[in-house]
Coordinates of C-alpha atoms and ligand atoms in Angstrom, one line a residue:
M31 CA 2.0 23.5 -19.7
R32 CA -0.9 21.3 -19.5
I33 CA -1.4 17.7 -21.3
D34 CA -4.2 15.3 -22.0
I35 CA -3.7 11.6 -21.7
D36 CA -5.1 9.3 -24.0
R37 CA -8.4 7.7 -22.4
D38 CA -8.9 5.1 -24.9
R39 CA -5.2 4.1 -24.5
L40 CA -5.3 4.1 -20.8
V41 CA -8.3 2.0 -20.7
G42 CA -6.8 -0.7 -23.3
T43 CA -3.8 -0.9 -21.0
M44 CA -5.7 -1.3 -17.8
R45 CA -7.6 -4.2 -19.5
E46 CA -4.3 -5.6 -20.9
Q47 CA -2.7 -6.0 -17.5
A48 CA -6.0 -7.2 -16.0
A49 CA -5.8 -9.9 -18.0
I50 CA -2.8 -11.4 -16.5
G51 CA -3.7 -13.4 -13.3
G52 CA -7.3 -12.3 -13.9
T53 CA -10.3 -14.1 -12.2
E54 CA -13.7 -15.4 -13.5
G55 CA -15.2 -12.9 -11.0
G56 CA -13.6 -10.0 -12.9
G57 CA -10.8 -9.5 -10.3
L58 CA -7.2 -10.2 -10.2
H59 CA -5.2 -13.2 -8.3
R60 CA -1.7 -11.9 -8.8
L61 CA 0.0 -12.5 -5.7
A62 CA 3.8 -11.4 -5.4
L63 CA 6.4 -13.6 -7.1
S64 CA 3.9 -16.0 -8.5
D65 CA 3.8 -16.9 -12.2
A66 CA 1.3 -14.4 -12.8
D67 CA 3.6 -11.7 -11.2
R68 CA 6.2 -12.5 -13.5
E69 CA 3.9 -12.1 -16.5
A70 CA 2.9 -8.8 -15.3
R71 CA 6.5 -7.8 -14.8
D72 CA 7.5 -9.2 -18.4
W73 CA 4.4 -7.2 -19.7
F74 CA 5.3 -3.8 -17.9
V75 CA 9.1 -4.5 -19.1
D76 CA 7.8 -5.0 -22.6
C77 CA 5.6 -1.9 -22.4
A78 CA 8.5 0.1 -21.1
T79 CA 10.8 -0.9 -23.9
A80 CA 8.5 -0.1 -26.5
A81 CA 8.3 3.3 -25.1
G82 CA 12.0 3.8 -25.6
L83 CA 12.6 3.6 -21.8
D84 CA 15.7 2.2 -20.2
T85 CA 14.7 -0.5 -17.7
R86 CA 16.6 -2.0 -15.0
I87 CA 15.7 -4.4 -12.0
D88 CA 17.3 -4.2 -8.6
A89 CA 18.0 -7.0 -6.2
F90 CA 14.8 -6.9 -4.8
G91 CA 13.1 -7.1 -8.1
N92 CA 11.6 -3.4 -8.1
T93 CA 11.7 -2.5 -11.7
F94 CA 12.4 1.0 -13.0
A95 CA 12.1 2.4 -16.5
R96 CA 13.7 5.8 -17.4
R97 CA 13.0 8.3 -19.8
E98 CA 16.0 10.8 -19.8
G99 CA 15.7 14.4 -19.4
T100 CA 17.7 17.3 -21.2
D101 CA 19.7 18.0 -17.8
P102 CA 22.0 14.8 -17.1
D103 CA 22.6 16.2 -13.6
A104 CA 19.1 16.8 -12.9
A105 CA 17.5 14.6 -10.0
P106 CA 14.7 12.4 -11.5
V107 CA 10.8 12.5 -10.7
L108 CA 9.7 8.8 -10.0
A109 CA 6.3 7.8 -10.6
G110 CA 4.5 4.2 -10.0
S111 CA 3.2 1.9 -7.8
H112 CA 2.8 -2.1 -7.7
L113 CA 1.6 -5.0 -10.0
D114 CA 1.0 -7.4 -7.4
S115 CA -2.5 -8.3 -6.1
Q116 CA -4.3 -9.7 -2.9
P117 CA -5.8 -12.9 -3.2
D118 CA -9.0 -12.6 -5.6
G119 CA -8.3 -8.6 -5.4
G120 CA -9.6 -6.0 -7.8
I121 CA -7.9 -4.9 -11.3
Y122 CA -7.0 -1.4 -10.1
D123 CA -5.5 -1.4 -6.7
G124 CA -1.5 -0.9 -7.5
A125 CA -2.1 -1.4 -11.6
L126 CA -3.8 2.0 -11.9
G127 CA -0.7 3.5 -10.6
V128 CA 1.6 1.8 -12.9
V129 CA -0.5 2.1 -15.9
A130 CA -0.8 5.9 -15.5
A131 CA 2.9 6.3 -15.1
L132 CA 3.2 4.6 -18.6
E133 CA 0.6 6.6 -20.0
L134 CA 2.6 9.8 -19.0
V135 CA 5.6 9.0 -20.5
R136 CA 3.6 7.9 -23.9
T137 CA 1.8 10.9 -23.9
L138 CA 5.0 12.8 -23.5
D139 CA 6.3 11.1 -26.6
D140 CA 3.1 11.7 -28.5
R141 CA 3.3 15.4 -27.9
G142 CA 7.5 15.3 -28.5
I143 CA 7.7 17.1 -25.1
E144 CA 11.1 17.1 -23.3
T145 CA 11.6 17.5 -19.7
R146 CA 14.6 18.8 -17.9
R147 CA 14.5 15.8 -15.5
P148 CA 14.4 12.5 -16.1
I149 CA 11.3 10.6 -15.4
E150 CA 11.4 7.2 -13.9
L151 CA 8.5 4.8 -13.6
V152 CA 8.6 1.9 -10.9
N153 CA 6.9 -1.1 -10.4
W154 CA 7.7 -2.0 -6.5
T155 CA 8.0 -5.6 -5.4
N156 CA 5.2 -7.2 -3.0
E157 CA 3.5 -4.1 -2.1
E158 CA 0.3 -6.3 -0.8
G159 CA 2.4 -8.5 1.9
S160 CA -0.3 -11.0 1.6
R161 CA 1.9 -14.0 0.3
F162 CA 5.1 -12.6 2.0
P163 CA 4.9 -10.4 4.9
P164 CA 5.2 -7.1 5.4
A165 CA 3.4 -5.1 3.1
M166 CA 5.3 -2.4 1.0
Q167 CA 8.0 -4.7 1.2
G168 CA 10.1 -3.5 -2.1
S169 CA 9.9 0.1 -1.3
G170 CA 10.7 -0.5 2.2
V171 CA 14.0 -2.6 1.2
W172 CA 14.9 0.3 -1.4
A173 CA 14.3 3.0 1.1
G174 CA 16.6 1.3 3.6
A175 CA 13.6 0.6 6.1
H176 CA 14.2 -3.4 6.0
D177 CA 17.6 -5.5 5.6
I178 CA 17.6 -7.0 2.3
E179 CA 19.0 -10.6 3.5
E180 CA 16.2 -10.5 6.2
E181 CA 13.5 -10.0 3.5
Y182 CA 14.8 -12.8 1.1
A183 CA 14.4 -15.0 4.1
K184 CA 10.9 -14.6 4.4
T185 CA 8.5 -17.6 3.6
D186 CA 5.3 -18.1 2.2
A187 CA 2.4 -20.7 3.9
D188 CA 4.2 -23.3 2.1
G189 CA 7.5 -22.4 3.5
T190 CA 9.0 -21.3 0.0
R191 CA 11.5 -18.4 0.5
L192 CA 11.2 -15.4 -1.0
G193 CA 14.8 -15.0 -2.5
D194 CA 14.4 -18.4 -4.1
E195 CA 11.2 -17.1 -5.7
L196 CA 12.7 -13.8 -6.9
E197 CA 15.5 -16.0 -8.4
R198 CA 12.9 -18.4 -9.9
I199 CA 10.8 -15.9 -12.0
G200 CA 14.0 -14.0 -12.9
Y201 CA 13.6 -10.8 -11.1
R202 CA 16.6 -10.6 -8.6
G203 CA 18.2 -8.1 -10.7
D204 CA 21.9 -6.8 -10.6
H205 CA 21.4 -3.1 -9.5
P206 CA 21.6 -2.6 -5.8
A207 CA 18.4 -2.2 -4.0
E208 CA 18.6 1.6 -3.0
P209 CA 18.3 4.8 -4.6
R210 CA 21.2 5.0 -7.1
E211 CA 21.1 9.1 -7.0
P212 CA 19.1 11.7 -5.2
Y213 CA 15.2 12.0 -6.6
H214 CA 13.4 15.1 -6.9
A215 CA 10.0 13.8 -6.1
Y216 CA 7.9 10.5 -6.0
L217 CA 4.3 10.6 -7.3
E218 CA 1.8 7.8 -7.0
L219 CA -1.7 7.2 -8.2
H220 CA -3.7 4.8 -6.3
P221 CA -7.4 4.1 -5.9
E222 CA -8.8 5.5 -2.4
Q223 CA -9.9 2.1 -0.9
G224 CA -12.4 4.0 1.2
P225 CA -15.7 6.0 0.6
H226 CA -14.8 9.6 1.3
L227 CA -14.2 10.9 -2.4
E228 CA -17.7 9.2 -3.4
E229 CA -19.4 10.2 -0.4
T230 CA -18.3 14.1 -0.9
G231 CA -18.9 13.9 -4.7
A232 CA -15.1 14.8 -5.3
D233 CA -13.5 14.1 -8.6
V234 CA -9.6 13.1 -7.0
G235 CA -8.3 13.0 -4.0
I236 CA -5.3 15.4 -3.1
V237 CA -3.2 13.2 -0.7
T238 CA -1.3 15.1 1.9
G239 CA -0.3 12.4 4.1
I240 CA -0.6 8.6 5.4
V241 CA -2.1 7.7 8.6
G242 CA 0.5 6.2 11.1
L243 CA -0.4 2.9 12.5
R244 CA 0.6 0.3 15.4
W245 CA -0.1 -3.6 15.4
A246 CA 0.3 -5.5 18.2
E247 CA -0.4 -9.2 19.0
I248 CA -1.8 -9.8 22.5
T249 CA -1.7 -13.2 24.2
L250 CA -4.2 -14.1 27.4
H251 CA -3.2 -16.9 29.4
G252 CA -6.0 -18.3 31.2
Q253 CA -7.1 -21.7 32.7
A254 CA -8.2 -24.8 30.6
N255 CA -10.8 -26.8 32.7
H256 CA -14.0 -28.7 32.3
S257 CA -17.2 -26.3 31.2
G258 CA -19.5 -28.4 33.2
T259 CA -17.9 -29.1 36.2
T260 CA -16.0 -25.7 37.1
P261 CA -18.0 -23.2 39.1
M262 CA -18.1 -19.9 37.7
Q263 CA -16.5 -18.4 40.6
H264 CA -13.4 -20.7 39.9
R265 CA -12.8 -19.8 36.1
S266 CA -9.9 -18.0 34.6
D267 CA -11.4 -17.7 31.0
A268 CA -9.0 -15.8 28.5
L269 CA -11.7 -15.7 26.0
V270 CA -13.8 -13.6 28.3
A271 CA -11.0 -11.3 29.2
A272 CA -10.5 -11.2 25.4
A273 CA -14.0 -10.1 24.7
D274 CA -13.7 -7.2 27.1
V275 CA -10.8 -6.0 25.2
V276 CA -12.6 -6.3 21.9
T277 CA -15.3 -4.3 22.9
A278 CA -13.0 -1.7 24.5
I279 CA -11.0 -1.4 21.4
R280 CA -14.4 -1.0 19.2
R281 CA -15.0 2.2 21.5
L282 CA -11.6 3.6 21.9
P283 CA -11.8 5.8 18.7
G284 CA -14.9 7.5 20.0
T285 CA -12.8 8.9 22.7
L286 CA -9.9 10.3 20.8
G287 CA -9.4 11.9 17.0
E288 CA -12.1 12.1 14.4
R289 CA -9.9 9.8 12.1
T290 CA -8.8 7.2 14.8
V291 CA -9.8 3.7 13.6
A292 CA -9.2 0.5 15.9
T293 CA -9.8 -3.0 14.8
V294 CA -9.5 -6.5 16.1
G295 CA -8.8 -8.5 12.9
S296 CA -7.8 -11.9 14.0
L297 CA -8.4 -14.2 17.0
D298 CA -7.1 -17.8 18.0
V299 CA -8.7 -19.6 20.8
Q300 CA -7.4 -22.4 22.6
P301 CA -7.8 -25.4 22.9
D302 CA -11.1 -24.2 20.9
S303 CA -13.6 -27.1 22.2
V304 CA -17.1 -26.6 23.0
N305 CA -16.8 -28.0 26.7
V306 CA -13.4 -26.6 27.7
I307 CA -12.8 -23.1 29.2
P308 CA -10.6 -21.3 26.8
E309 CA -7.0 -21.1 28.0
T310 CA -5.0 -19.1 25.5
V311 CA -6.5 -16.6 23.4
T312 CA -4.1 -14.7 20.9
F313 CA -5.6 -11.7 18.9
T314 CA -4.3 -8.8 16.8
T315 CA -5.0 -5.1 17.0
D316 CA -4.7 -2.5 14.6
L317 CA -4.7 1.2 15.4
R318 CA -4.2 4.1 13.1
D319 CA -4.6 7.8 13.1
P320 CA -2.8 10.7 11.2
S321 CA -1.3 12.2 14.5
E322 CA 1.6 10.4 16.3
G323 CA 0.3 11.9 19.7
V324 CA -3.1 10.3 19.4
L325 CA -1.6 6.8 18.3
E326 CA 0.6 7.0 21.2
T327 CA -2.4 7.8 23.5
A328 CA -4.3 5.0 21.6
V329 CA -1.6 2.3 22.2
A330 CA -1.6 3.3 26.0
R331 CA -5.4 2.9 26.6
M332 CA -5.2 -0.2 24.6
E333 CA -2.6 -1.6 27.0
A334 CA -4.6 0.0 30.1
E335 CA -7.6 -2.2 28.7
V336 CA -5.7 -5.3 28.4
A337 CA -4.2 -5.2 31.9
A338 CA -7.7 -4.3 33.2
A339 CA -9.5 -7.3 31.7
A340 CA -6.4 -9.7 32.5
D341 CA -6.9 -8.3 36.0
R342 CA -10.6 -9.0 36.4
E343 CA -10.4 -12.6 35.3
G344 CA -7.0 -12.9 37.2
I345 CA -4.9 -13.9 34.1
D346 CA -1.2 -13.0 32.8
Y347 CA -1.0 -11.5 29.4
E348 CA 1.7 -10.3 26.9
V349 CA 1.4 -7.4 24.7
E350 CA 3.8 -7.6 21.5
G351 CA 4.1 -4.5 19.1
T352 CA 4.5 -6.2 15.8
M353 CA 4.4 -3.3 13.5
H354 CA 4.8 0.6 13.9
A355 CA 4.7 2.7 11.0
P356 CA 4.9 6.5 11.7
S357 CA 2.3 8.8 10.0
V358 CA 3.8 10.6 7.2
D359 CA 3.0 14.4 6.0
F360 CA 3.8 15.1 2.6
P361 CA 5.7 18.3 1.8
D362 CA 4.1 21.3 0.1
R363 CA 5.8 21.2 -3.1
P364 CA 4.4 18.0 -4.5
V365 CA 1.1 18.3 -3.0
E366 CA 0.6 21.6 -4.6
A367 CA 1.8 20.2 -7.8
V368 CA -1.2 17.8 -7.5
A369 CA -3.5 20.4 -6.3
D370 CA -2.5 22.6 -9.2
A371 CA -3.2 20.2 -11.7
T372 CA -6.6 19.2 -10.3
A373 CA -7.5 22.8 -10.6
D374 CA -6.2 23.7 -13.9
L375 CA -7.8 20.4 -15.3
G376 CA -11.1 21.7 -14.0
Y377 CA -11.6 18.7 -11.5
D378 CA -13.3 19.0 -8.0
G379 CA -10.4 17.9 -5.8
R380 CA -10.4 17.0 -2.2
R381 CA -7.6 17.1 0.2
M382 CA -7.2 14.0 2.5
V383 CA -4.9 12.0 4.6
S384 CA -4.6 8.3 3.5
G385 CA -6.0 5.7 5.7
A386 CA -3.8 2.9 4.1
G387 CA -0.1 2.5 3.9
H388 CA 1.5 2.7 0.4
D389 CA 4.7 2.3 -1.2
A390 CA 4.7 6.5 -1.1
T391 CA 5.0 5.8 2.9
H392 CA 8.9 4.5 2.1
A393 CA 9.6 6.8 -0.6
A394 CA 8.8 9.7 1.3
S395 CA 11.6 8.8 3.6
V396 CA 13.9 9.3 0.5
C397 CA 12.5 12.3 -1.5
D398 CA 9.7 14.6 -1.5
A399 CA 6.4 12.3 -2.1
A400 CA 2.8 13.1 -2.8
M401 CA -0.2 10.9 -4.3
V402 CA -3.4 11.4 -6.1
F403 CA -6.4 9.1 -5.1
A404 CA -9.0 7.8 -7.8
V405 CA -12.7 7.4 -6.7
S406 CA -13.1 3.9 -5.3
E407 CA -17.0 3.2 -5.9
D408 CA -18.7 1.8 -2.4
G409 CA -15.1 2.4 -1.0
K410 CA -14.4 -1.3 -1.8
S411 CA -10.9 -2.6 -2.0
H412 CA -8.9 -6.1 -1.6
T413 CA -12.0 -7.7 -3.2
E414 CA -13.1 -8.6 -6.7
D415 CA -15.8 -6.1 -6.5
E416 CA -13.3 -3.2 -6.3
F417 CA -14.4 -0.5 -9.1
T418 CA -13.0 2.7 -10.2
S419 CA -15.1 4.1 -13.3
W420 CA -13.1 4.6 -16.7
A421 CA -13.9 8.2 -16.3
D422 CA -12.6 8.5 -12.9
C423 CA -9.3 6.5 -13.9
Y424 CA -9.0 8.8 -16.8
R425 CA -9.2 12.1 -14.4
S426 CA -6.7 11.0 -11.9
A427 CA -4.4 9.6 -14.4
N428 CA -4.3 13.2 -15.9
V429 CA -3.7 14.7 -12.6
L430 CA -0.9 12.4 -12.2
A431 CA 0.6 13.1 -15.4
N432 CA 0.3 17.0 -15.4
A433 CA 1.5 17.1 -11.5
A434 CA 4.5 14.9 -12.9
L435 CA 5.4 16.9 -15.9
D436 CA 5.1 20.3 -13.4
L437 CA 7.7 18.6 -11.3
A438 CA 10.0 17.4 -14.0
D439 CA 9.9 20.8 -15.5
A440 CA 8.9 20.4 -19.3
V441 CA 11.4 22.5 -21.6
G442 CA 10.7 25.2 -23.7
E443 CA 7.5 26.1 -21.6
Ligands
ZN586 ZN1 -2.2 -1.0 -3.3

């Protein structure tokens, strides 16, 4: 059985959510647990209630909405994403996945279709991690990757506790933040956030997994001194060593896998003065690859470059791993459900590995998971300029709906 979602209603619903925390530049400023996030959450609960779904909120604010199946003992199919955004982010990132999941149940209702398995929609708390670290936090708590008390204690730049904000906006729910039953599958639609689909002319992405990543913070300890009076041979310049490492990291992927990427995105120089030799430099590294073996090699080479650069400059250093997310391979069953739906609908699908982390990363540790990617025009993401055409929103949401229907077993097929 194949279904066709209501394109106009999908677009209308996307516009409704985009008005909550919308910016003048046509983007979204809807940071996790802000007033705008509360408003978006209330809107989601209202939509779910209007669709006749039972909603429940867990102790970390993850919000679920359930459409019952005909078999009360069957494990549900879960579908959703997140409604929080980056500062001045785009209107599609996260929201498209939630709106598409809503459109799935609305379409089933329109057509009077029952499924054997229950279908649950989910809006995860704080996927973005920009106000409170880390990213993918709500799904991580739910999946047991993080301790809930530790996450409640996280603070934003103003020192506000996450747990207090959750309470303030009324989304510290009564249900335990954990899977309350076995789940059959998790499906998430998300914009690609990269250029591959557009470059290859594909309609949708059939996501087969998510790259692993390793983050580290590196500190180099040089010696501050007068820039005019210290001879060059007497210097221990932490920034010179850091510059060597930054350049080496830019070149690292060329010696590794085809899909390896490596970035130094943040750098702090102390004392940061025009006429003082830099004493301490702290910077971050972000290494990603679909293969754990390649990642381990990348980390070892990065550490060797730091050691060599520090040695040349005669200085001490520390390397601290700050995040370790293993790569995820989605299992065949849900991936094939996405691929079959794509083919049946006559769309041109491209199999790909996600370069960004998603809530599906954590959901995949609980049940079979897979993702659908929508085309991101110019590959732009985390900016107001993020753009996915309504035609691409429709196509990708249609794939999600049909893959979910396949996994949930339509009754009377
Ligand atoms: Zn997202």
